Amino acid sequence: MNQKNERIGRVQEINRFPVKSVLGESLSSAPVDSRGILGDRLWAIKNEDGKFGSGKTTRRFQQMEGLFNFNAKYERDTPLITMPDGTEYRGNQERVNKALSELLGFPVTLAKEESISHFDEGPISIITTSALKMISKDLGEIVDSRRFRANLVIETEATGYLEDEWVDRLIQVGESVTLKIVAPLQRCIMVNNPQEELKQDARILKTLANNHAAMFGVWAKVERCGEVRVGDKAMLLE
């Protein structure tokens, strides 16, 4: 039986992705509002049909090859987009749309979120080091956390897919932030894609599909806003 305010670990990484399905930035701390990590996936690359660039095609999204060739970080409240050749564009410059369109091969614009959410599932995604150790064991080599584009990586001393047990529970992160764990995260081929020095690896999703129903990590909604920092304690609440 879980004890009240059971400590589950500490925050090892905080990641923010200013543009959906594009590489992002690692932070030492971040404000959390009702939408999640402030500014996370607030922007997206949108095609002429109004669909957002993603690793999959759905009612809201269009699969676009090569999105991991771009990187985004915030310069104050405006995303700074780095192209594969190192050229940088501010997200509020019209020429960023021309550059993205030329590289992707069809017309797109960089769009800020309005009425349609850019999130696949929900505001905050979480994985644990125990789950990373499990998939690494199943695969036979270390799997990098970047494959899963999680907002929070929680370092734990437990083993196995610990976060599966958190669904419908509250977690407090640091002094103020409280999250409600909603559901496991269903993974797609994006976990296989090359990014930075990581190579294409079709074994990642296959290993998850064979051993954990293609699930990895959980997503959460924000119950109480505040700030999270690397090193913060993460506690399960009764």
PDB file of C-alpha atoms in Angstrom:
ATOM      1  CA  MET A   1       0.000   0.000   0.000  1.00  0.00           C
ATOM      2  CA  ASN A   2       1.285   3.469  -0.880  1.00  0.00           C
ATOM      3  CA  GLN A   3       2.137   5.689   2.031  1.00  0.00           C
ATOM      4  CA  LYS A   4       0.963   9.264   2.187  1.00  0.00           C
ATOM      5  CA  ASN A   5       3.258  11.649   0.293  1.00  0.00           C
ATOM      6  CA  GLU A   6       5.484   8.830  -0.919  1.00  0.00           C
ATOM      7  CA  ARG A   7       8.697  10.138  -2.473  1.00  0.00           C
ATOM      8  CA  ILE A   8       9.210   8.688  -5.932  1.00  0.00           C
ATOM      9  CA  GLY A   9      12.346  10.500  -7.025  1.00  0.00           C
ATOM     10  CA  ARG A  10      13.656  13.823  -8.237  1.00  0.00           C
ATOM     11  CA  VAL A  11      13.550  15.879 -11.414  1.00  0.00           C
ATOM     12  CA  GLN A  12      16.534  14.954 -13.572  1.00  0.00           C
ATOM     13  CA  GLU A  13      15.560  16.857 -16.738  1.00  0.00           C
ATOM     14  CA  ILE A  14      13.178  19.614 -17.783  1.00  0.00           C
ATOM     15  CA  ASN A  15      12.610  19.882 -21.521  1.00  0.00           C
ATOM     16  CA  ARG A  16      10.618  22.399 -23.501  1.00  0.00           C
ATOM     17  CA  PHE A  17       9.744  22.217 -27.185  1.00  0.00           C
ATOM     18  CA  PRO A  18       8.719  25.686 -28.408  1.00  0.00           C
ATOM     19  CA  VAL A  19       7.611  24.246 -31.784  1.00  0.00           C
ATOM     20  CA  LYS A  20       5.671  20.992 -31.949  1.00  0.00           C
ATOM     21  CA  SER A  21       7.638  18.028 -33.374  1.00  0.00           C
ATOM     22  CA  VAL A  22      10.839  20.095 -33.621  1.00  0.00           C
ATOM     23  CA  LEU A  23      13.887  19.702 -31.377  1.00  0.00           C
ATOM     24  CA  GLY A  24      13.761  21.897 -28.274  1.00  0.00           C
ATOM     25  CA  GLU A  25      15.714  23.074 -25.257  1.00  0.00           C
ATOM     26  CA  SER A  26      16.816  21.719 -21.894  1.00  0.00           C
ATOM     27  CA  LEU A  27      16.084  23.975 -18.915  1.00  0.00           C
ATOM     28  CA  SER A  28      17.262  24.166 -15.310  1.00  0.00           C
ATOM     29  CA  SER A  29      13.869  25.548 -14.226  1.00  0.00           C
ATOM     30  CA  ALA A  30      10.541  26.454 -15.798  1.00  0.00           C
ATOM     31  CA  PRO A  31       7.228  28.065 -14.880  1.00  0.00           C
ATOM     32  CA  VAL A  32       4.209  25.762 -15.097  1.00  0.00           C
ATOM     33  CA  ASP A  33       0.767  27.151 -15.887  1.00  0.00           C
ATOM     34  CA  SER A  34      -2.534  25.439 -16.655  1.00  0.00           C
ATOM     35  CA  ARG A  35      -1.315  24.683 -20.183  1.00  0.00           C
ATOM     36  CA  GLY A  36       1.900  22.978 -18.986  1.00  0.00           C
ATOM     37  CA  ILE A  37       5.550  24.039 -19.162  1.00  0.00           C
ATOM     38  CA  LEU A  38       5.278  27.712 -20.153  1.00  0.00           C
ATOM     39  CA  GLY A  39       5.562  28.004 -23.938  1.00  0.00           C
ATOM     40  CA  ASP A  40       5.823  24.268 -24.601  1.00  0.00           C
ATOM     41  CA  ARG A  41       4.595  23.365 -28.118  1.00  0.00           C
ATOM     42  CA  LEU A  42       2.937  26.767 -28.280  1.00  0.00           C
ATOM     43  CA  TRP A  43       3.988  27.018 -31.926  1.00  0.00           C
ATOM     44  CA  ALA A  44       3.658  24.528 -34.771  1.00  0.00           C
ATOM     45  CA  ILE A  45       4.487  24.240 -38.452  1.00  0.00           C
ATOM     46  CA  LYS A  46       1.143  24.429 -40.290  1.00  0.00           C
ATOM     47  CA  ASN A  47       0.356  23.355 -43.847  1.00  0.00           C
ATOM     48  CA  GLU A  48      -2.128  24.984 -46.242  1.00  0.00           C
ATOM     49  CA  ASP A  49      -4.912  22.680 -44.992  1.00  0.00           C
ATOM     50  CA  GLY A  50      -4.436  23.902 -41.433  1.00  0.00           C
ATOM     51  CA  LYS A  51      -2.853  20.674 -40.187  1.00  0.00           C
ATOM     52  CA  PHE A  52       0.155  20.799 -37.873  1.00  0.00           C
ATOM     53  CA  GLY A  53       3.480  19.105 -38.576  1.00  0.00           C
ATOM     54  CA  SER A  54       3.882  15.866 -36.636  1.00  0.00           C
ATOM     55  CA  GLY A  55       5.329  12.369 -36.752  1.00  0.00           C
ATOM     56  CA  LYS A  56       1.904  10.993 -37.682  1.00  0.00           C
ATOM     57  CA  THR A  57      -1.134  11.909 -39.768  1.00  0.00           C
ATOM     58  CA  THR A  58      -4.468  12.375 -37.969  1.00  0.00           C
ATOM     59  CA  ARG A  59      -7.447  14.706 -38.107  1.00  0.00           C
ATOM     60  CA  ARG A  60      -5.292  17.518 -36.638  1.00  0.00           C
ATOM     61  CA  PHE A  61      -1.787  16.544 -37.758  1.00  0.00           C
ATOM     62  CA  GLN A  62       0.177  15.833 -40.931  1.00  0.00           C
ATOM     63  CA  GLN A  63       3.261  13.653 -40.901  1.00  0.00           C
ATOM     64  CA  MET A  64       6.179  15.760 -42.105  1.00  0.00           C
ATOM     65  CA  GLU A  65       9.567  14.209 -42.738  1.00  0.00           C
ATOM     66  CA  GLY A  66      12.656  15.968 -41.425  1.00  0.00           C
ATOM     67  CA  LEU A  67      11.209  18.040 -38.578  1.00  0.00           C
ATOM     68  CA  PHE A  68      13.987  16.856 -36.262  1.00  0.00           C
ATOM     69  CA  ASN A  69      16.445  18.671 -38.544  1.00  0.00           C
ATOM     70  CA  PHE A  70      15.177  21.935 -37.039  1.00  0.00           C
ATOM     71  CA  ASN A  71      15.774  23.222 -33.521  1.00  0.00           C
ATOM     72  CA  ALA A  72      13.800  25.796 -31.547  1.00  0.00           C
ATOM     73  CA  LYS A  73      14.485  27.733 -28.362  1.00  0.00           C
ATOM     74  CA  TYR A  74      12.931  30.831 -26.903  1.00  0.00           C
ATOM     75  CA  GLU A  75      14.434  34.280 -27.156  1.00  0.00           C
ATOM     76  CA  ARG A  76      12.191  35.924 -24.559  1.00  0.00           C
ATOM     77  CA  ASP A  77       8.716  34.918 -25.756  1.00  0.00           C
ATOM     78  CA  THR A  78       9.585  34.429 -29.437  1.00  0.00           C
ATOM     79  CA  PRO A  79      10.919  31.131 -30.781  1.00  0.00           C
ATOM     80  CA  LEU A  80      14.314  31.205 -32.475  1.00  0.00           C
ATOM     81  CA  ILE A  81      14.405  28.563 -35.222  1.00  0.00           C
ATOM     82  CA  THR A  82      17.734  27.028 -36.251  1.00  0.00           C
ATOM     83  CA  MET A  83      17.878  25.487 -39.731  1.00  0.00           C
ATOM     84  CA  PRO A  84      19.974  22.411 -40.603  1.00  0.00           C
ATOM     85  CA  ASP A  85      22.775  24.641 -41.950  1.00  0.00           C
ATOM     86  CA  GLY A  86      22.868  26.672 -38.723  1.00  0.00           C
ATOM     87  CA  THR A  87      20.975  29.708 -40.049  1.00  0.00           C
ATOM     88  CA  GLU A  88      18.690  31.219 -37.405  1.00  0.00           C
ATOM     89  CA  TYR A  89      15.330  32.918 -37.878  1.00  0.00           C
ATOM     90  CA  ARG A  90      13.096  34.584 -35.333  1.00  0.00           C
ATOM     91  CA  GLY A  91       9.628  33.099 -35.335  1.00  0.00           C
ATOM     92  CA  ASN A  92       8.007  36.479 -35.978  1.00  0.00           C
ATOM     93  CA  GLN A  93       9.960  37.036 -39.204  1.00  0.00           C
ATOM     94  CA  GLU A  94       8.088  36.339 -42.442  1.00  0.00           C
ATOM     95  CA  ARG A  95      11.202  34.817 -44.021  1.00  0.00           C
ATOM     96  CA  VAL A  96      11.088  31.885 -41.584  1.00  0.00           C
ATOM     97  CA  ASN A  97       8.017  30.613 -43.466  1.00  0.00           C
ATOM     98  CA  LYS A  98       9.852  30.761 -46.802  1.00  0.00           C
ATOM     99  CA  ALA A  99      12.867  28.936 -45.363  1.00  0.00           C
ATOM    100  CA  LEU A 100      10.751  26.185 -43.779  1.00  0.00           C
ATOM    101  CA  SER A 101       8.678  25.768 -46.948  1.00  0.00           C
ATOM    102  CA  GLU A 102      11.762  25.435 -49.140  1.00  0.00           C
ATOM    103  CA  LEU A 103      13.352  22.827 -46.890  1.00  0.00           C
ATOM    104  CA  LEU A 104      10.170  20.786 -46.380  1.00  0.00           C
ATOM    105  CA  GLY A 105       9.184  20.977 -50.038  1.00  0.00           C
ATOM    106  CA  PHE A 106       5.672  22.432 -49.682  1.00  0.00           C
ATOM    107  CA  PRO A 107       4.097  25.647 -48.327  1.00  0.00           C
ATOM    108  CA  VAL A 108       3.985  25.958 -44.536  1.00  0.00           C
ATOM    109  CA  THR A 109       3.782  28.692 -41.940  1.00  0.00           C
ATOM    110  CA  LEU A 110       4.978  28.895 -38.340  1.00  0.00           C
ATOM    111  CA  ALA A 111       1.776  29.337 -36.359  1.00  0.00           C
ATOM    112  CA  LYS A 112       1.032  30.129 -32.731  1.00  0.00           C
ATOM    113  CA  GLU A 113      -1.615  28.000 -31.003  1.00  0.00           C
ATOM    114  CA  GLU A 114      -5.140  29.373 -31.183  1.00  0.00           C
ATOM    115  CA  SER A 115      -8.309  27.325 -30.679  1.00  0.00           C
ATOM    116  CA  ILE A 116      -6.874  23.930 -31.710  1.00  0.00           C
ATOM    117  CA  SER A 117      -4.377  22.366 -29.292  1.00  0.00           C
ATOM    118  CA  HIS A 118      -0.917  21.425 -30.520  1.00  0.00           C
ATOM    119  CA  PHE A 119      -0.598  18.654 -27.918  1.00  0.00           C
ATOM    120  CA  ASP A 120      -0.939  15.019 -28.961  1.00  0.00           C
ATOM    121  CA  GLU A 121      -2.417  14.058 -25.601  1.00  0.00           C
ATOM    122  CA  GLY A 122      -2.113  16.642 -22.862  1.00  0.00           C
ATOM    123  CA  PRO A 123      -0.088  19.390 -21.179  1.00  0.00           C
ATOM    124  CA  ILE A 124       2.861  17.585 -19.576  1.00  0.00           C
ATOM    125  CA  SER A 125       4.636  14.357 -20.499  1.00  0.00           C
ATOM    126  CA  ILE A 126       6.674  12.423 -17.927  1.00  0.00           C
ATOM    127  CA  ILE A 127       9.070   9.483 -18.095  1.00  0.00           C
ATOM    128  CA  THR A 128      11.235   7.848 -15.430  1.00  0.00           C
ATOM    129  CA  THR A 129      14.782   6.552 -15.366  1.00  0.00           C
ATOM    130  CA  SER A 130      13.383   3.209 -14.202  1.00  0.00           C
ATOM    131  CA  ALA A 131      11.387   2.907 -17.437  1.00  0.00           C
ATOM    132  CA  LEU A 132      14.467   3.908 -19.445  1.00  0.00           C
ATOM    133  CA  LYS A 133      16.431   1.150 -17.723  1.00  0.00           C
ATOM    134  CA  MET A 134      13.672  -1.334 -18.546  1.00  0.00           C
ATOM    135  CA  ILE A 135      13.575  -0.582 -22.267  1.00  0.00           C
ATOM    136  CA  SER A 136      17.379  -0.474 -22.346  1.00  0.00           C
ATOM    137  CA  LYS A 137      17.454  -3.941 -20.788  1.00  0.00           C
ATOM    138  CA  ASP A 138      14.870  -5.244 -23.275  1.00  0.00           C
ATOM    139  CA  LEU A 139      16.773  -3.764 -26.212  1.00  0.00           C
ATOM    140  CA  GLY A 140      20.207  -4.769 -24.958  1.00  0.00           C
ATOM    141  CA  GLU A 141      21.733  -1.281 -25.026  1.00  0.00           C
ATOM    142  CA  ILE A 142      21.167   2.130 -23.471  1.00  0.00           C
ATOM    143  CA  VAL A 143      18.195   4.077 -24.857  1.00  0.00           C
ATOM    144  CA  ASP A 144      18.592   7.863 -24.730  1.00  0.00           C
ATOM    145  CA  SER A 145      15.837   9.837 -22.987  1.00  0.00           C
ATOM    146  CA  ARG A 146      15.720  12.293 -25.911  1.00  0.00           C
ATOM    147  CA  ARG A 147      13.916   9.645 -27.966  1.00  0.00           C
ATOM    148  CA  PHE A 148      10.754  10.296 -25.931  1.00  0.00           C
ATOM    149  CA  ARG A 149      10.675  14.114 -25.864  1.00  0.00           C
ATOM    150  CA  ALA A 150       9.428  14.221 -22.281  1.00  0.00           C
ATOM    151  CA  ASN A 151       8.864  17.481 -20.438  1.00  0.00           C
ATOM    152  CA  LEU A 152       9.994  15.892 -17.175  1.00  0.00           C
ATOM    153  CA  VAL A 153      12.396  13.030 -16.618  1.00  0.00           C
ATOM    154  CA  ILE A 154      12.116  11.745 -13.047  1.00  0.00           C
ATOM    155  CA  GLU A 155      15.114   9.940 -11.602  1.00  0.00           C
ATOM    156  CA  THR A 156      13.949   7.014  -9.470  1.00  0.00           C
ATOM    157  CA  GLU A 157      15.496   4.172  -7.538  1.00  0.00           C
ATOM    158  CA  ALA A 158      12.696   1.753  -8.441  1.00  0.00           C
ATOM    159  CA  THR A 159      12.674  -0.739 -11.299  1.00  0.00           C
ATOM    160  CA  GLY A 160      10.238  -1.337 -14.139  1.00  0.00           C
ATOM    161  CA  TYR A 161       7.556   0.880 -15.643  1.00  0.00           C
ATOM    162  CA  LEU A 162       6.909   2.687 -12.380  1.00  0.00           C
ATOM    163  CA  GLU A 163       4.786   5.460 -13.876  1.00  0.00           C
ATOM    164  CA  ASP A 164       2.098   3.003 -14.966  1.00  0.00           C
ATOM    165  CA  GLU A 165       1.061   2.873 -11.301  1.00  0.00           C
ATOM    166  CA  TRP A 166       0.551   6.644 -11.140  1.00  0.00           C
ATOM    167  CA  VAL A 167      -2.503   6.883 -13.399  1.00  0.00           C
ATOM    168  CA  ASP A 168      -5.354   8.777 -11.678  1.00  0.00           C
ATOM    169  CA  ARG A 169      -2.967   9.850  -8.905  1.00  0.00           C
ATOM    170  CA  LEU A 170      -1.637  13.276  -7.910  1.00  0.00           C
ATOM    171  CA  ILE A 171       2.065  14.081  -7.976  1.00  0.00           C
ATOM    172  CA  GLN A 172       3.662  17.093  -6.343  1.00  0.00           C
ATOM    173  CA  VAL A 173       6.819  18.357  -8.022  1.00  0.00           C
ATOM    174  CA  GLY A 174       8.888  20.794  -5.990  1.00  0.00           C
ATOM    175  CA  GLU A 175       7.235  23.152  -3.555  1.00  0.00           C
ATOM    176  CA  SER A 176       4.181  24.192  -5.531  1.00  0.00           C
ATOM    177  CA  VAL A 177       3.351  22.242  -8.709  1.00  0.00           C
ATOM    178  CA  THR A 178       0.724  19.485  -8.501  1.00  0.00           C
ATOM    179  CA  LEU A 179      -0.007  17.250 -11.489  1.00  0.00           C
ATOM    180  CA  LYS A 180      -2.824  14.767 -12.100  1.00  0.00           C
ATOM    181  CA  ILE A 181      -1.579  11.730 -14.021  1.00  0.00           C
ATOM    182  CA  VAL A 182      -4.191  10.998 -16.685  1.00  0.00           C
ATOM    183  CA  ALA A 183      -3.009   8.116 -18.882  1.00  0.00           C
ATOM    184  CA  PRO A 184      -0.049   6.230 -20.374  1.00  0.00           C
ATOM    185  CA  LEU A 185       1.476   7.617 -23.562  1.00  0.00           C
ATOM    186  CA  GLN A 186       1.036   5.643 -26.776  1.00  0.00           C
ATOM    187  CA  ARG A 187       4.214   5.920 -28.831  1.00  0.00           C
ATOM    188  CA  CYS A 188       4.643   6.264 -32.598  1.00  0.00           C
ATOM    189  CA  ILE A 189       7.514   6.078 -35.075  1.00  0.00           C
ATOM    190  CA  MET A 190       8.932   9.402 -33.855  1.00  0.00           C
ATOM    191  CA  VAL A 191      10.837   7.501 -31.141  1.00  0.00           C
ATOM    192  CA  ASN A 192      12.815   5.808 -33.945  1.00  0.00           C
ATOM    193  CA  ASN A 193      13.749   8.987 -35.791  1.00  0.00           C
ATOM    194  CA  PRO A 194      17.307  10.341 -35.933  1.00  0.00           C
ATOM    195  CA  GLN A 195      18.002  13.507 -33.974  1.00  0.00           C
ATOM    196  CA  GLU A 196      21.317  15.230 -33.348  1.00  0.00           C
ATOM    197  CA  GLU A 197      23.842  12.361 -33.051  1.00  0.00           C
ATOM    198  CA  LEU A 198      21.180   9.681 -32.462  1.00  0.00           C
ATOM    199  CA  LYS A 199      20.677   7.473 -35.508  1.00  0.00           C
ATOM    200  CA  GLN A 200      17.468   6.071 -36.988  1.00  0.00           C
ATOM    201  CA  ASP A 201      16.590   2.972 -34.969  1.00  0.00           C
ATOM    202  CA  ALA A 202      13.437   1.012 -35.789  1.00  0.00           C
ATOM    203  CA  ARG A 203      14.125  -1.292 -32.822  1.00  0.00           C
ATOM    204  CA  ILE A 204      12.914   1.306 -30.300  1.00  0.00           C
ATOM    205  CA  LEU A 205       9.209   1.202 -31.181  1.00  0.00           C
ATOM    206  CA  LYS A 206       9.353  -2.520 -31.982  1.00  0.00           C
ATOM    207  CA  THR A 207      10.810  -3.261 -28.535  1.00  0.00           C
ATOM    208  CA  LEU A 208       8.094  -1.171 -26.870  1.00  0.00           C
ATOM    209  CA  ALA A 209       5.376  -2.841 -28.927  1.00  0.00           C
ATOM    210  CA  ASN A 210       6.640  -6.311 -28.029  1.00  0.00           C
ATOM    211  CA  ASN A 211       7.173  -5.651 -24.333  1.00  0.00           C
ATOM    212  CA  HIS A 212       4.883  -2.832 -23.233  1.00  0.00           C
ATOM    213  CA  ALA A 213       2.037  -2.411 -25.747  1.00  0.00           C
ATOM    214  CA  ALA A 214       3.946   0.493 -27.371  1.00  0.00           C
ATOM    215  CA  MET A 215       3.384   2.573 -24.214  1.00  0.00           C
ATOM    216  CA  PHE A 216       6.098   4.661 -22.599  1.00  0.00           C
ATOM    217  CA  GLY A 217       5.652   7.343 -19.971  1.00  0.00           C
ATOM    218  CA  VAL A 218       2.480   9.141 -18.922  1.00  0.00           C
ATOM    219  CA  TRP A 219       0.817  12.471 -19.522  1.00  0.00           C
ATOM    220  CA  ALA A 220      -0.561  14.774 -16.876  1.00  0.00           C
ATOM    221  CA  LYS A 221      -2.740  17.829 -16.483  1.00  0.00           C
ATOM    222  CA  VAL A 222      -1.877  20.668 -14.131  1.00  0.00           C
ATOM    223  CA  GLU A 223      -3.822  20.882 -10.878  1.00  0.00           C
ATOM    224  CA  ARG A 224      -1.696  23.594  -9.284  1.00  0.00           C
ATOM    225  CA  CYS A 225       0.645  25.992 -11.077  1.00  0.00           C
ATOM    226  CA  GLY A 226       4.102  27.085  -9.959  1.00  0.00           C
ATOM    227  CA  GLU A 227       7.701  26.438 -10.933  1.00  0.00           C
ATOM    228  CA  VAL A 228       9.724  23.264 -11.353  1.00  0.00           C
ATOM    229  CA  ARG A 229      13.493  22.972 -11.048  1.00  0.00           C
ATOM    230  CA  VAL A 230      16.038  20.285 -11.783  1.00  0.00           C
ATOM    231  CA  GLY A 231      16.644  18.494  -8.494  1.00  0.00           C
ATOM    232  CA  ASP A 232      13.118  19.038  -7.175  1.00  0.00           C
ATOM    233  CA  LYS A 233      11.569  16.153  -5.261  1.00  0.00           C
ATOM    234  CA  ALA A 234       8.620  14.346  -6.833  1.00  0.00           C
ATOM    235  CA  MET A 235       6.031  13.014  -4.386  1.00  0.00           C
ATOM    236  CA  LEU A 236       2.977  10.795  -4.848  1.00  0.00           C
ATOM    237  CA  LEU A 237       0.036  12.206  -2.913  1.00  0.00           C
ATOM    238  CA  GLU A 238      -2.791  10.215  -1.380  1.00  0.00           C
TER     239      GLU A 238
END
